[in-house]
mmCIF file of C-alpha atoms in Angstrom:
data_model
loop_
_atom_site.group_PDB
_atom_site.id
_atom_site.type_symbol
_atom_site.label_atom_id
_atom_site.label_comp_id
_atom_site.label_asym_id
_atom_site.label_seq_id
_atom_site.Cartn_x
_atom_site.Cartn_y
_atom_site.Cartn_z
ATOM 1 C CA MET A 1 -25.687 160.856 97.158
ATOM 2 C CA THR A 2 -27.290 157.654 96.157
ATOM 3 C CA ILE A 3 -30.420 156.933 94.314
ATOM 4 C CA SER A 4 -32.835 154.477 95.999
ATOM 5 C CA ALA A 5 -34.027 151.455 94.119
ATOM 6 C CA SER A 6 -37.588 152.737 93.960
ATOM 7 C CA LEU A 7 -36.502 155.892 92.086
ATOM 8 C CA THR A 8 -34.651 154.102 89.351
ATOM 9 C CA HIS A 9 -36.651 153.491 86.136
ATOM 10 C CA THR A 10 -35.937 150.975 83.480
ATOM 11 C CA ARG A 11 -37.184 151.479 80.039
ATOM 12 C CA HIS A 12 -39.353 148.849 78.482
ATOM 13 C CA ARG A 13 -38.433 149.053 74.817
ATOM 14 C CA GLY A 14 -41.177 146.468 73.778
ATOM 15 C CA PHE A 15 -43.799 148.686 75.322
ATOM 16 C CA ASP A 16 -42.309 151.802 73.766
ATOM 17 C CA LEU A 17 -42.632 150.182 70.363
ATOM 18 C CA LEU A 18 -46.151 148.905 71.120
ATOM 19 C CA ARG A 19 -47.138 152.496 72.106
ATOM 20 C CA ALA A 20 -45.754 153.883 68.876
ATOM 21 C CA LEU A 21 -47.727 151.261 66.906
ATOM 22 C CA ALA A 22 -50.856 152.057 68.921
ATOM 23 C CA ILE A 23 -50.483 155.754 68.163
ATOM 24 C CA TYR A 24 -50.172 154.903 64.464
ATOM 25 C CA MET A 25 -53.322 153.022 64.630
ATOM 26 C CA VAL A 26 -55.178 155.787 66.205
ATOM 27 C CA MET A 27 -54.048 158.180 63.529
ATOM 28 C CA GLN A 28 -55.129 155.705 60.948
ATOM 29 C CA ILE A 29 -58.596 155.291 62.409
ATOM 30 C CA HIS A 30 -59.150 159.070 62.557
ATOM 31 C CA THR A 31 -57.808 159.774 59.021
ATOM 32 C CA GLY A 32 -59.415 156.731 57.415
ATOM 33 C CA GLU A 33 -62.964 158.043 58.037
ATOM 34 C CA PHE A 34 -62.603 160.382 55.170
ATOM 35 C CA GLU A 35 -62.395 157.419 52.725
ATOM 36 C CA TYR A 36 -65.869 156.008 53.513
ATOM 37 C CA ILE A 37 -67.805 158.955 54.664
ATOM 38 C CA ALA A 38 -69.075 161.311 51.942
ATOM 39 C CA PRO A 39 -68.962 165.169 52.611
ATOM 40 C CA ASP A 40 -72.826 165.061 53.097
ATOM 41 C CA GLY A 41 -72.448 162.503 55.949
ATOM 42 C CA THR A 42 -73.633 159.422 54.069
ATOM 43 C CA VAL A 43 -71.589 156.246 53.834
ATOM 44 C CA LEU A 44 -69.914 155.490 50.484
ATOM 45 C CA HIS A 45 -70.301 152.009 49.061
ATOM 46 C CA THR A 46 -67.206 151.544 46.944
ATOM 47 C CA ALA A 47 -64.497 148.884 46.973
ATOM 48 C CA GLY A 48 -61.930 151.223 48.498
ATOM 49 C CA SER A 49 -64.227 152.456 51.212
ATOM 50 C CA TRP A 50 -65.174 148.840 52.015
ATOM 51 C CA ALA A 51 -61.399 147.973 52.579
ATOM 52 C CA VAL A 52 -60.756 151.095 54.639
ATOM 53 C CA GLY A 53 -63.907 150.304 56.757
ATOM 54 C CA TRP A 54 -62.629 146.780 57.511
ATOM 55 C CA THR A 55 -59.083 148.056 58.241
ATOM 56 C CA ASN A 56 -60.403 150.643 60.667
ATOM 57 C CA SER A 57 -62.512 148.107 62.360
ATOM 58 C CA LEU A 58 -59.465 145.839 62.920
ATOM 59 C CA LEU A 59 -57.284 148.812 64.159
ATOM 60 C CA ARG A 60 -59.752 149.610 66.902
ATOM 61 C CA VAL A 61 -57.844 147.328 69.162
ATOM 62 C CA CYS A 62 -55.472 150.253 69.795
ATOM 63 C CA VAL A 63 -57.768 151.722 72.524
ATOM 64 C CA PRO A 64 -57.758 148.459 74.751
ATOM 65 C CA LEU A 65 -54.057 148.250 73.953
ATOM 66 C CA PHE A 66 -53.388 151.531 75.555
ATOM 67 C CA VAL A 67 -55.492 150.444 78.638
ATOM 68 C CA MET A 68 -53.556 147.258 78.996
ATOM 69 C CA ILE A 69 -50.143 148.979 78.652
ATOM 70 C CA THR A 70 -51.163 151.594 81.305
ATOM 71 C CA GLY A 71 -52.523 148.837 83.568
ATOM 72 C CA PHE A 72 -49.208 147.007 83.409
ATOM 73 C CA PHE A 73 -47.375 150.064 84.861
ATOM 74 C CA LEU A 74 -50.052 150.929 87.446
ATOM 75 C CA PHE A 75 -50.039 147.585 89.217
ATOM 76 C CA PRO A 76 -46.850 146.524 90.906
#
């Protein structure tokens, strides 16, 4: 029994690493919110909250990154 060429899959290790990085970025975005949002819902204005806010803003590239990786595998 032979496996046709269309059924064989090759791993893209670079994309696997990129996905793992994007997953970490999503976790960082969701957990970082606790550093600049007070329990009553107001925004904190401290040096640490400022840095976390900028970092979270820069890490938001992870969502388009997931879309681009998915698009690469959807189109032949």
